[in-house]
Amino acid sequence: MFNFLSKKLRSWQQQNQNINKENKENDNSKKTKENSQAKLSSNLKENLDSIKAILGVCEDLIIREFAFGNKGQISAAIIFIDGMVDRTLINDNIIKPLMYDNRFICEEESLEIKNIDIIKGTILYVGEIEKSTTINDLVESCLSGDTILLIEKAKEALVISSRGWETRGVVDPETETIVRGPREGFTENLRTNTTLLRRKIKSPDFMLEAMKIGRKTNTAISIAYLKGVANPEVIEEAKRRLKRIDTDGILESGYIEGFIEDAPLSIFSTIGNSEKPDTVAGKILEGRVAVLVDGTPFVLTFPMVFIEGFQSAEDYYSRPYYASLVRVIRFIAFAISILAPSSYVAATTFHQELIPTPLLFTVAASSEGTPFPAVVEVLAMGVIFEILREAGIRLPRPVGQAISIVGALVIGESAVSAGLIGGIVVIVIALTAVASFVVPAQTDSGAILRVILVILAGSMGGVGIMVGLIGILIHLASLRSFGTPYLSPLAPLSPFDLKDVFFRVPIWAMLTRPKSIVRQNIQRQKFILKPTPPPEKKDKGGSK
Amino acid sequence: MRNRKIIVSIIICILLTLSISGCWNRRELNTFSILMGMGIDKAEEVGKVQLTAQIINVSELKQGGSSNKEAYLAVRSTGDTVFDALRNFTKESNRKIYLPHNKVLILGEDIATEGVQKYIDFFVRDHEMRLRESVLVAKGKAEEILNVKSELEKIPAAGISSLLKSQNATSEATDVDMKDFISRLMSKTTAPIAPLIEISGEEEKKVLRISGMAIFKQDKWVGELEGSKARGILWVIDKIESGIIVVDCPNEEGKMSLEIIRASSKITPELKGDKVSIKVEIKEEGHIGDQECPCELKSHDISSIEKMKTTVIRAEVISALEKARELNTDIFGFGDSVHQKYPKQWKDIESSWDEVFPEIEVEIVVDAKVRRSGILIMPASS
């Protein structure tokens, strides 16, 4: 069997290599094409024709030809994509200065303004202007919302930044709601998102590096980190992995995650994501690297460790005692969410002697007369729960309520009263369902683990659960996220980092950044910051 | 290549774990019936065993007794051995009996006098057993005991079990579970004890009563101790939980009851030549529970109460000791304490323990204290 598997794997690998080769060839051909690309000519009409030839007859492409100068002797054109530009900016800051202001100048000056540098330097009231010479560059920037200014007899064109389109405002993030803390969330706009981060970390060390990925989508992404804190090797590795991506489109940060994660075949995610600028800023300050992707509010952060799922931004905003209690509760809830159904199955079908006698009566009474074995009951209820959950997410909101009523009443109540399933099973599954949402980062992996453990418990009882748990533990211990062991700081143990695992020590005691992630600049604050009463003044009468 | 080896070894490890599990066998809750109480008697047919089992009728237990049916079923079966009789239950009952949740094991008078070893072997040997069931000796037939309905509990066996638990209010009998019983039986010298249960009252008003402690010699029931004499055993083996000691009022007419709050004991053996002597130290603390005489107690009164209490405790221990000497059975575990302290010399003593035991000099040191007088300092009327 193993021979067969390894052969299969090898043949896949070979195929992959072949595909890679083909891709490379494609790349090469693309590059040669680019190289052979004609530069701009000095003829305006020719230039316009070649741009039209590339962009075709797109209905949203707008080419505005006009003339300026005191006698209107200089013909020019601006090209932009409708809807991706700020129209008032084009009208007031590009066309108006050229056409209106230039009418009153004298003839000599009028000759001078043919010079593209003078237009760039003295006439246009726009913040960001670049010069470009190849048609391909022009097309690319036009497609990302820039405006192109072409002038007769100039071999260069101006790329004027005029991006402006409808975006969603900065609103409450829906996936991570909190009681105390900032309420803003990332949006779909990359620039807004980097701004939200920049507003939190106003330091020259906060670096944002741009990159474009996606042959067709040309998605802008941004790598954010804190220079001097983030591990340079992680940054390098991240860039290497990102550059490797050669695909036609990136629609969401999940695509990027899939391409750069360490354990692509694992059910555990080795890259974190968040919708909240404060969470991401916190992770960047801890020395992590963030990747922002245009078009999605979900920002990736790595290296990610297992316990990160149990930490919430609010832990650091509320007082340490309650935060620590909640931490512990999250761990308990996670244990319940993956172990409760399997423990129920194991106890009722293998280890009845473990159940206290009065409880055994209750359990036995509820399962009396039910047609299915416990393991089938639990699996079926688990599947029904997942169906309800999925339906609840996908349904239009007004219909959602009906589903929850039908789900809760029909499936919960009637199934028990009809004697299809035992009442205890419903309780176990309901508890599991509630507990599984306490740790959002592990909700999806938890659902899979749950099913595996129930099957193991149904076939081998407690031994099966132990085998499953040991397997999960071995797997977790083998994972790495950008060089950081997934189970750190627990395994390998770094005692100082335990300050933020099962309990959260007061902020003034959080002296260091996590050692497993940061290699330099470990100390994050001064040593003695514990609030103390002011020192008593020695001479009471004296003022200064 | 290396990877494959690792994978293979992991899979072998997982498969091996399957073989080490004791109970691979899955069974649903509704395929067996839960046993709550078991009685063992001799069958009328010579040489056979009769088992009386009290099993739960789960569906009756469910809805708080909506119908008039009982929450339990009493079934009876006979066989050549205990295990044989147990399997014979399936001839009448459609579900196999599930033993681990058994609460009480009642040994009938006839098998207790004959020797219980061969009857309880199964309950210890079987891998499912938890050894948590209480062992009782019935005066009469175990079957009859199990048939007496409990007033408060739906299941008679549960009633017996809680009756045993409530004995620690007087500490004149104690709950002995299978583990205790069997470990005493395994010891060469220490004799098992078990609470005695009997039926009192007439036909319709039958109730169960714990009448004292049965004393065994090896596995045979040889005698019994009742009331405060039974408490004498418990003082020595450190099983006193609570209880009342009644003494006379100092100076005046009337009685006082002293509640036992804490008690502990320590057995120290000493070997001088061939002579074994044992020192039993008993520490007791208690409160004044009630007082008949209307007088204020002074501190010297308290110390005289303590002295009286000491005397009572000593008398209880001595009466138990005398009984043990009379039956020549080491219910206190003196032999084991000598074995622990003098393991080398023990070999010589062990074989002749029956001769040694009645001659042992036992020194009883009782340290009884009265700590509080409740929330009254003096009686209301004084």
PDB file of C-alpha atoms in Angstrom, chain A residues 144-391:
ATOM      1  CA  SER A 144      -5.721  50.553 -11.322  1.00  0.00           C
ATOM      2  CA  GLY A 145      -7.462  53.916 -11.450  1.00  0.00           C
ATOM      3  CA  ASP A 146      -4.758  56.371 -12.440  1.00  0.00           C
ATOM      4  CA  THR A 147      -5.313  59.005 -15.074  1.00  0.00           C
ATOM      5  CA  ILE A 148      -2.942  59.226 -18.000  1.00  0.00           C
ATOM      6  CA  LEU A 149      -2.071  62.480 -19.632  1.00  0.00           C
ATOM      7  CA  LEU A 150      -0.657  62.234 -23.151  1.00  0.00           C
ATOM      8  CA  ILE A 151       0.652  65.304 -24.922  1.00  0.00           C
ATOM      9  CA  GLU A 152       1.390  65.807 -28.593  1.00  0.00           C
ATOM     10  CA  LYS A 153       5.071  65.448 -29.436  1.00  0.00           C
ATOM     11  CA  ALA A 154       6.034  64.154 -26.011  1.00  0.00           C
ATOM     12  CA  LYS A 155       7.656  60.753 -25.743  1.00  0.00           C
ATOM     13  CA  GLU A 156       6.648  60.533 -22.131  1.00  0.00           C
ATOM     14  CA  ALA A 157       3.267  60.462 -20.486  1.00  0.00           C
ATOM     15  CA  LEU A 158       2.159  61.504 -17.036  1.00  0.00           C
ATOM     16  CA  VAL A 159       0.530  59.017 -14.754  1.00  0.00           C
ATOM     17  CA  ILE A 160      -1.586  61.044 -12.383  1.00  0.00           C
ATOM     18  CA  SER A 161      -2.849  59.371  -9.273  1.00  0.00           C
ATOM     19  CA  SER A 162      -6.572  59.952  -9.229  1.00  0.00           C
ATOM     20  CA  ARG A 163      -7.884  56.792  -7.663  1.00  0.00           C
ATOM     21  CA  GLY A 164     -11.255  57.185  -6.131  1.00  0.00           C
ATOM     22  CA  TRP A 165     -14.117  54.770  -6.061  1.00  0.00           C
ATOM     23  CA  GLU A 166     -17.056  53.789  -3.958  1.00  0.00           C
ATOM     24  CA  THR A 167     -15.937  52.010  -0.795  1.00  0.00           C
ATOM     25  CA  ARG A 168     -17.575  50.780   2.315  1.00  0.00           C
ATOM     26  CA  GLY A 169     -16.927  52.971   5.284  1.00  0.00           C
ATOM     27  CA  VAL A 170     -14.950  51.939   8.345  1.00  0.00           C
ATOM     28  CA  VAL A 171     -17.539  50.078  10.403  1.00  0.00           C
ATOM     29  CA  ASP A 172     -17.769  47.607  13.257  1.00  0.00           C
ATOM     30  CA  PRO A 173     -16.164  44.330  12.230  1.00  0.00           C
ATOM     31  CA  GLU A 174     -18.816  41.646  12.171  1.00  0.00           C
ATOM     32  CA  THR A 175     -16.622  38.660  12.896  1.00  0.00           C
ATOM     33  CA  GLU A 176     -14.881  40.021  15.958  1.00  0.00           C
ATOM     34  CA  THR A 177     -17.253  41.871  18.202  1.00  0.00           C
ATOM     35  CA  ILE A 178     -16.056  43.243  21.489  1.00  0.00           C
ATOM     36  CA  VAL A 179     -17.378  45.042  24.516  1.00  0.00           C
ATOM     37  CA  ARG A 180     -14.439  47.255  25.250  1.00  0.00           C
ATOM     38  CA  GLY A 181     -12.018  48.510  22.651  1.00  0.00           C
ATOM     39  CA  PRO A 182     -11.930  50.294  19.316  1.00  0.00           C
ATOM     40  CA  ARG A 183     -14.926  49.596  17.110  1.00  0.00           C
ATOM     41  CA  GLU A 184     -13.350  50.181  13.726  1.00  0.00           C
ATOM     42  CA  GLY A 185     -12.694  47.366  11.308  1.00  0.00           C
ATOM     43  CA  PHE A 186     -10.729  46.987   8.154  1.00  0.00           C
ATOM     44  CA  THR A 187     -12.461  47.647   4.855  1.00  0.00           C
ATOM     45  CA  GLU A 188     -12.023  46.326   1.345  1.00  0.00           C
ATOM     46  CA  ASN A 189      -9.772  49.213   0.417  1.00  0.00           C
ATOM     47  CA  LEU A 190      -6.072  48.548   0.895  1.00  0.00           C
ATOM     48  CA  ARG A 191      -5.197  52.195   1.345  1.00  0.00           C
ATOM     49  CA  THR A 192      -7.817  52.668   4.041  1.00  0.00           C
ATOM     50  CA  ASN A 193      -6.495  49.606   5.780  1.00  0.00           C
ATOM     51  CA  THR A 194      -2.879  50.704   5.760  1.00  0.00           C
ATOM     52  CA  THR A 195      -4.063  54.068   7.036  1.00  0.00           C
ATOM     53  CA  LEU A 196      -5.896  52.424   9.914  1.00  0.00           C
ATOM     54  CA  LEU A 197      -2.665  50.654  10.865  1.00  0.00           C
ATOM     55  CA  ARG A 198      -0.510  53.713  10.349  1.00  0.00           C
ATOM     56  CA  ARG A 199      -2.807  55.658  12.618  1.00  0.00           C
ATOM     57  CA  LYS A 200      -2.152  53.129  15.369  1.00  0.00           C
ATOM     58  CA  ILE A 201       1.609  52.887  14.892  1.00  0.00           C
ATOM     59  CA  LYS A 202       2.978  56.318  14.090  1.00  0.00           C
ATOM     60  CA  SER A 203       6.576  55.341  13.871  1.00  0.00           C
ATOM     61  CA  PRO A 204       9.152  55.538  11.110  1.00  0.00           C
ATOM     62  CA  ASP A 205       9.948  51.931  11.948  1.00  0.00           C
ATOM     63  CA  PHE A 206       6.543  50.832  10.785  1.00  0.00           C
ATOM     64  CA  MET A 207       7.214  49.589   7.279  1.00  0.00           C
ATOM     65  CA  LEU A 208       4.735  48.992   4.497  1.00  0.00           C
ATOM     66  CA  GLU A 209       6.072  47.257   1.420  1.00  0.00           C
ATOM     67  CA  ALA A 210       3.917  47.039  -1.666  1.00  0.00           C
ATOM     68  CA  MET A 211       3.675  44.131  -4.044  1.00  0.00           C
ATOM     69  CA  LYS A 212       1.361  43.093  -6.839  1.00  0.00           C
ATOM     70  CA  ILE A 213       0.174  39.529  -7.225  1.00  0.00           C
ATOM     71  CA  GLY A 214      -2.106  37.956  -9.770  1.00  0.00           C
ATOM     72  CA  ARG A 215      -1.508  37.910 -13.485  1.00  0.00           C
ATOM     73  CA  LYS A 216      -5.060  38.990 -14.232  1.00  0.00           C
ATOM     74  CA  THR A 217      -6.244  40.673 -11.062  1.00  0.00           C
ATOM     75  CA  ASN A 218      -3.034  42.590 -10.345  1.00  0.00           C
ATOM     76  CA  THR A 219      -4.037  42.667  -6.713  1.00  0.00           C
ATOM     77  CA  ALA A 220      -2.113  45.092  -4.601  1.00  0.00           C
ATOM     78  CA  ILE A 221      -0.841  43.674  -1.361  1.00  0.00           C
ATOM     79  CA  SER A 222       1.110  45.278   1.389  1.00  0.00           C
ATOM     80  CA  ILE A 223       3.545  43.711   3.833  1.00  0.00           C
ATOM     81  CA  ALA A 224       3.507  45.484   7.166  1.00  0.00           C
ATOM     82  CA  TYR A 225       6.014  45.023   9.947  1.00  0.00           C
ATOM     83  CA  LEU A 226       7.984  46.859  12.553  1.00  0.00           C
ATOM     84  CA  LYS A 227      11.568  47.316  11.492  1.00  0.00           C
ATOM     85  CA  GLY A 228      14.036  46.353  14.186  1.00  0.00           C
ATOM     86  CA  VAL A 229      11.494  44.161  15.925  1.00  0.00           C
ATOM     87  CA  ALA A 230      10.153  41.705  13.396  1.00  0.00           C
ATOM     88  CA  ASN A 231      12.524  38.892  12.630  1.00  0.00           C
ATOM     89  CA  PRO A 232      14.262  39.802   9.316  1.00  0.00           C
ATOM     90  CA  GLU A 233      14.354  36.143   8.351  1.00  0.00           C
ATOM     91  CA  VAL A 234      10.585  35.952   8.606  1.00  0.00           C
ATOM     92  CA  ILE A 235      10.220  39.072   6.449  1.00  0.00           C
ATOM     93  CA  GLU A 236      12.612  37.660   3.859  1.00  0.00           C
ATOM     94  CA  GLU A 237      10.845  34.318   3.873  1.00  0.00           C
ATOM     95  CA  ALA A 238       7.467  36.005   3.536  1.00  0.00           C
ATOM     96  CA  LYS A 239       8.656  38.009   0.551  1.00  0.00           C
ATOM     97  CA  ARG A 240      10.170  34.919  -1.033  1.00  0.00           C
ATOM     98  CA  ARG A 241       6.933  32.979  -0.635  1.00  0.00           C
ATOM     99  CA  LEU A 242       4.823  35.855  -1.893  1.00  0.00           C
ATOM    100  CA  LYS A 243       7.017  36.358  -4.954  1.00  0.00           C
ATOM    101  CA  ARG A 244       6.689  32.676  -5.731  1.00  0.00           C
ATOM    102  CA  ILE A 245       2.939  33.049  -6.223  1.00  0.00           C
ATOM    103  CA  ASP A 246       2.156  32.998  -9.897  1.00  0.00           C
ATOM    104  CA  THR A 247      -1.538  32.698 -10.425  1.00  0.00           C
ATOM    105  CA  ASP A 248      -4.158  34.526 -12.366  1.00  0.00           C
ATOM    106  CA  GLY A 249      -6.088  35.971  -9.531  1.00  0.00           C
ATOM    107  CA  ILE A 250      -6.112  36.839  -5.834  1.00  0.00           C
ATOM    108  CA  LEU A 251      -9.598  37.657  -4.677  1.00  0.00           C
ATOM    109  CA  GLU A 252      -9.179  37.334  -0.939  1.00  0.00           C
ATOM    110  CA  SER A 253      -6.401  36.976   1.574  1.00  0.00           C
ATOM    111  CA  GLY A 254      -7.382  33.320   1.868  1.00  0.00           C
ATOM    112  CA  TYR A 255      -5.763  32.767  -1.550  1.00  0.00           C
ATOM    113  CA  ILE A 256      -2.503  34.187  -0.255  1.00  0.00           C
ATOM    114  CA  GLU A 257      -2.817  32.119   2.919  1.00  0.00           C
ATOM    115  CA  GLY A 258      -3.219  28.991   0.842  1.00  0.00           C
ATOM    116  CA  PHE A 259      -0.113  29.781  -1.166  1.00  0.00           C
ATOM    117  CA  ILE A 260       2.248  30.716   1.641  1.00  0.00           C
ATOM    118  CA  GLU A 261       1.226  28.609   4.652  1.00  0.00           C
ATOM    119  CA  ASP A 262       3.676  26.158   6.175  1.00  0.00           C
ATOM    120  CA  ALA A 263       1.422  23.141   6.512  1.00  0.00           C
ATOM    121  CA  PRO A 264      -0.909  23.185   3.532  1.00  0.00           C
ATOM    122  CA  LEU A 265      -2.227  19.707   4.272  1.00  0.00           C
ATOM    123  CA  SER A 266      -2.940  20.297   7.936  1.00  0.00           C
ATOM    124  CA  ILE A 267      -6.401  21.092   9.235  1.00  0.00           C
ATOM    125  CA  PHE A 268      -4.829  23.692  11.507  1.00  0.00           C
ATOM    126  CA  SER A 269      -4.209  27.116  10.126  1.00  0.00           C
ATOM    127  CA  THR A 270      -0.638  28.323  10.563  1.00  0.00           C
ATOM    128  CA  ILE A 271      -1.514  31.854   9.520  1.00  0.00           C
ATOM    129  CA  GLY A 272      -3.760  34.051  11.567  1.00  0.00           C
ATOM    130  CA  ASN A 273      -6.235  36.565  10.298  1.00  0.00           C
ATOM    131  CA  SER A 274      -8.081  39.453  11.806  1.00  0.00           C
ATOM    132  CA  GLU A 275     -10.513  42.124  10.800  1.00  0.00           C
ATOM    133  CA  LYS A 276      -9.543  44.517  13.548  1.00  0.00           C
ATOM    134  CA  PRO A 277      -6.795  47.110  13.159  1.00  0.00           C
ATOM    135  CA  ASP A 278      -6.040  47.080  16.872  1.00  0.00           C
ATOM    136  CA  THR A 279      -5.552  43.311  16.878  1.00  0.00           C
ATOM    137  CA  VAL A 280      -3.255  43.476  13.875  1.00  0.00           C
ATOM    138  CA  ALA A 281      -1.366  46.450  15.313  1.00  0.00           C
ATOM    139  CA  GLY A 282      -0.904  44.459  18.522  1.00  0.00           C
ATOM    140  CA  LYS A 283       0.492  41.522  16.577  1.00  0.00           C
ATOM    141  CA  ILE A 284       2.822  43.773  14.610  1.00  0.00           C
ATOM    142  CA  LEU A 285       4.069  45.256  17.884  1.00  0.00           C
ATOM    143  CA  GLU A 286       4.723  41.723  19.107  1.00  0.00           C
ATOM    144  CA  GLY A 287       7.007  41.286  16.120  1.00  0.00           C
ATOM    145  CA  ARG A 288       4.700  39.582  13.691  1.00  0.00           C
ATOM    146  CA  VAL A 289       4.389  40.365  10.018  1.00  0.00           C
ATOM    147  CA  ALA A 290       1.050  41.349   8.520  1.00  0.00           C
ATOM    148  CA  VAL A 291      -0.033  40.999   4.919  1.00  0.00           C
ATOM    149  CA  LEU A 292      -2.827  43.283   3.759  1.00  0.00           C
ATOM    150  CA  VAL A 293      -4.591  42.355   0.572  1.00  0.00           C
ATOM    151  CA  ASP A 294      -6.616  44.782  -1.485  1.00  0.00           C
ATOM    152  CA  GLY A 295     -10.258  43.844  -1.680  1.00  0.00           C
ATOM    153  CA  THR A 296     -10.680  42.144   1.671  1.00  0.00           C
ATOM    154  CA  PRO A 297     -10.970  43.296   5.257  1.00  0.00           C
ATOM    155  CA  PHE A 298      -9.143  40.200   6.508  1.00  0.00           C
ATOM    156  CA  VAL A 299      -5.494  40.830   7.210  1.00  0.00           C
ATOM    157  CA  LEU A 300      -3.081  37.927   7.542  1.00  0.00           C
ATOM    158  CA  THR A 301      -0.604  37.793  10.396  1.00  0.00           C
ATOM    159  CA  PHE A 302       2.225  35.353  10.969  1.00  0.00           C
ATOM    160  CA  PRO A 303       4.027  33.560  12.561  1.00  0.00           C
ATOM    161  CA  MET A 304       0.933  32.165  14.204  1.00  0.00           C
ATOM    162  CA  VAL A 305       0.987  29.924  17.255  1.00  0.00           C
ATOM    163  CA  PHE A 306      -1.753  27.655  18.523  1.00  0.00           C
ATOM    164  CA  ILE A 307      -2.568  29.637  21.630  1.00  0.00           C
ATOM    165  CA  GLU A 308      -3.123  32.790  19.580  1.00  0.00           C
ATOM    166  CA  GLY A 309      -6.619  31.524  18.930  1.00  0.00           C
ATOM    167  CA  PHE A 310      -7.296  31.704  22.652  1.00  0.00           C
ATOM    168  CA  GLN A 311      -6.165  35.314  22.957  1.00  0.00           C
ATOM    169  CA  SER A 312      -8.541  38.106  22.190  1.00  0.00           C
ATOM    170  CA  ALA A 313      -7.770  41.781  21.858  1.00  0.00           C
ATOM    171  CA  GLU A 314     -10.170  42.479  24.657  1.00  0.00           C
ATOM    172  CA  ASP A 315      -8.073  40.412  27.073  1.00  0.00           C
ATOM    173  CA  TYR A 316      -5.579  43.241  27.093  1.00  0.00           C
ATOM    174  CA  TYR A 317      -8.165  45.994  27.468  1.00  0.00           C
ATOM    175  CA  SER A 318     -10.003  44.546  30.448  1.00  0.00           C
ATOM    176  CA  ARG A 319      -8.497  43.973  33.853  1.00  0.00           C
ATOM    177  CA  PRO A 320      -6.136  41.010  34.194  1.00  0.00           C
ATOM    178  CA  TYR A 321      -8.186  38.926  36.640  1.00  0.00           C
ATOM    179  CA  TYR A 322     -11.284  38.629  34.544  1.00  0.00           C
ATOM    180  CA  ALA A 323      -9.195  38.346  31.391  1.00  0.00           C
ATOM    181  CA  SER A 324      -7.349  35.396  32.924  1.00  0.00           C
ATOM    182  CA  LEU A 325     -10.589  33.737  33.981  1.00  0.00           C
ATOM    183  CA  VAL A 326     -11.919  34.104  30.458  1.00  0.00           C
ATOM    184  CA  ARG A 327      -8.684  32.655  29.087  1.00  0.00           C
ATOM    185  CA  VAL A 328      -9.102  29.543  31.194  1.00  0.00           C
ATOM    186  CA  ILE A 329     -12.747  29.306  30.164  1.00  0.00           C
ATOM    187  CA  ARG A 330     -11.714  29.437  26.508  1.00  0.00           C
ATOM    188  CA  PHE A 331      -9.386  26.486  27.027  1.00  0.00           C
ATOM    189  CA  ILE A 332     -12.136  24.569  28.807  1.00  0.00           C
ATOM    190  CA  ALA A 333     -14.613  25.423  26.068  1.00  0.00           C
ATOM    191  CA  PHE A 334     -12.205  24.235  23.399  1.00  0.00           C
ATOM    192  CA  ALA A 335     -11.755  20.963  25.267  1.00  0.00           C
ATOM    193  CA  ILE A 336     -15.520  20.592  25.564  1.00  0.00           C
ATOM    194  CA  SER A 337     -16.056  21.418  21.923  1.00  0.00           C
ATOM    195  CA  ILE A 338     -13.781  18.644  20.690  1.00  0.00           C
ATOM    196  CA  LEU A 339     -14.198  16.121  23.504  1.00  0.00           C
ATOM    197  CA  ALA A 340     -17.782  16.267  24.761  1.00  0.00           C
ATOM    198  CA  PRO A 341     -19.474  14.180  22.034  1.00  0.00           C
ATOM    199  CA  SER A 342     -16.701  11.596  21.923  1.00  0.00           C
ATOM    200  CA  SER A 343     -16.581  11.297  25.708  1.00  0.00           C
ATOM    201  CA  TYR A 344     -20.323  10.762  25.761  1.00  0.00           C
ATOM    202  CA  VAL A 345     -20.049   8.011  23.171  1.00  0.00           C
ATOM    203  CA  ALA A 346     -17.122   6.351  24.912  1.00  0.00           C
ATOM    204  CA  ALA A 347     -18.734   6.496  28.348  1.00  0.00           C
ATOM    205  CA  THR A 348     -22.113   5.198  27.283  1.00  0.00           C
ATOM    206  CA  THR A 349     -20.962   2.419  24.996  1.00  0.00           C
ATOM    207  CA  PHE A 350     -17.704   1.261  26.563  1.00  0.00           C
ATOM    208  CA  HIS A 351     -17.191   2.561  30.051  1.00  0.00           C
ATOM    209  CA  GLN A 352     -20.580   2.532  31.709  1.00  0.00           C
ATOM    210  CA  GLU A 353     -18.837   1.798  34.986  1.00  0.00           C
ATOM    211  CA  LEU A 354     -17.306   5.284  34.882  1.00  0.00           C
ATOM    212  CA  ILE A 355     -20.659   7.027  35.030  1.00  0.00           C
ATOM    213  CA  PRO A 356     -21.955   7.741  38.518  1.00  0.00           C
ATOM    214  CA  THR A 357     -24.927   5.475  39.206  1.00  0.00           C
ATOM    215  CA  PRO A 358     -27.697   8.109  39.417  1.00  0.00           C
ATOM    216  CA  LEU A 359     -26.392   9.731  36.229  1.00  0.00           C
ATOM    217  CA  LEU A 360     -26.286   6.352  34.539  1.00  0.00           C
ATOM    218  CA  PHE A 361     -29.986   5.924  35.301  1.00  0.00           C
ATOM    219  CA  THR A 362     -30.775   9.268  33.706  1.00  0.00           C
ATOM    220  CA  VAL A 363     -28.675   8.513  30.654  1.00  0.00           C
ATOM    221  CA  ALA A 364     -30.040   5.007  30.356  1.00  0.00           C
ATOM    222  CA  ALA A 365     -33.596   6.243  30.732  1.00  0.00           C
ATOM    223  CA  SER A 366     -33.126   8.812  27.983  1.00  0.00           C
ATOM    224  CA  SER A 367     -31.572   6.338  25.595  1.00  0.00           C
ATOM    225  CA  GLU A 368     -34.193   3.698  26.366  1.00  0.00           C
ATOM    226  CA  GLY A 369     -36.197   2.997  23.258  1.00  0.00           C
ATOM    227  CA  THR A 370     -34.090   5.064  20.860  1.00  0.00           C
ATOM    228  CA  PRO A 371     -33.455   3.194  17.635  1.00  0.00           C
ATOM    229  CA  PHE A 372     -29.826   4.112  16.947  1.00  0.00           C
ATOM    230  CA  PRO A 373     -26.564   3.377  18.719  1.00  0.00           C
ATOM    231  CA  ALA A 374     -25.056   6.313  20.598  1.00  0.00           C
ATOM    232  CA  VAL A 375     -22.313   6.901  18.050  1.00  0.00           C
ATOM    233  CA  VAL A 376     -24.827   7.191  15.217  1.00  0.00           C
ATOM    234  CA  GLU A 377     -27.002   9.517  17.275  1.00  0.00           C
ATOM    235  CA  VAL A 378     -24.095  11.786  18.047  1.00  0.00           C
ATOM    236  CA  LEU A 379     -22.788  11.816  14.483  1.00  0.00           C
ATOM    237  CA  ALA A 380     -26.251  12.503  13.071  1.00  0.00           C
ATOM    238  CA  MET A 381     -26.861  15.328  15.518  1.00  0.00           C
ATOM    239  CA  GLY A 382     -23.430  16.741  14.715  1.00  0.00           C
ATOM    240  CA  VAL A 383     -24.240  16.725  11.009  1.00  0.00           C
ATOM    241  CA  ILE A 384     -27.622  18.341  11.656  1.00  0.00           C
ATOM    242  CA  PHE A 385     -25.966  21.027  13.688  1.00  0.00           C
ATOM    243  CA  GLU A 386     -23.472  21.767  10.915  1.00  0.00           C
ATOM    244  CA  ILE A 387     -26.355  21.944   8.442  1.00  0.00           C
ATOM    245  CA  LEU A 388     -28.209  24.405  10.650  1.00  0.00           C
ATOM    246  CA  ARG A 389     -25.101  26.480  11.066  1.00  0.00           C
ATOM    247  CA  GLU A 390     -24.378  26.560   7.368  1.00  0.00           C
ATOM    248  CA  ALA A 391     -27.981  27.410   6.581  1.00  0.00           C
TER     249      ALA A 391
END
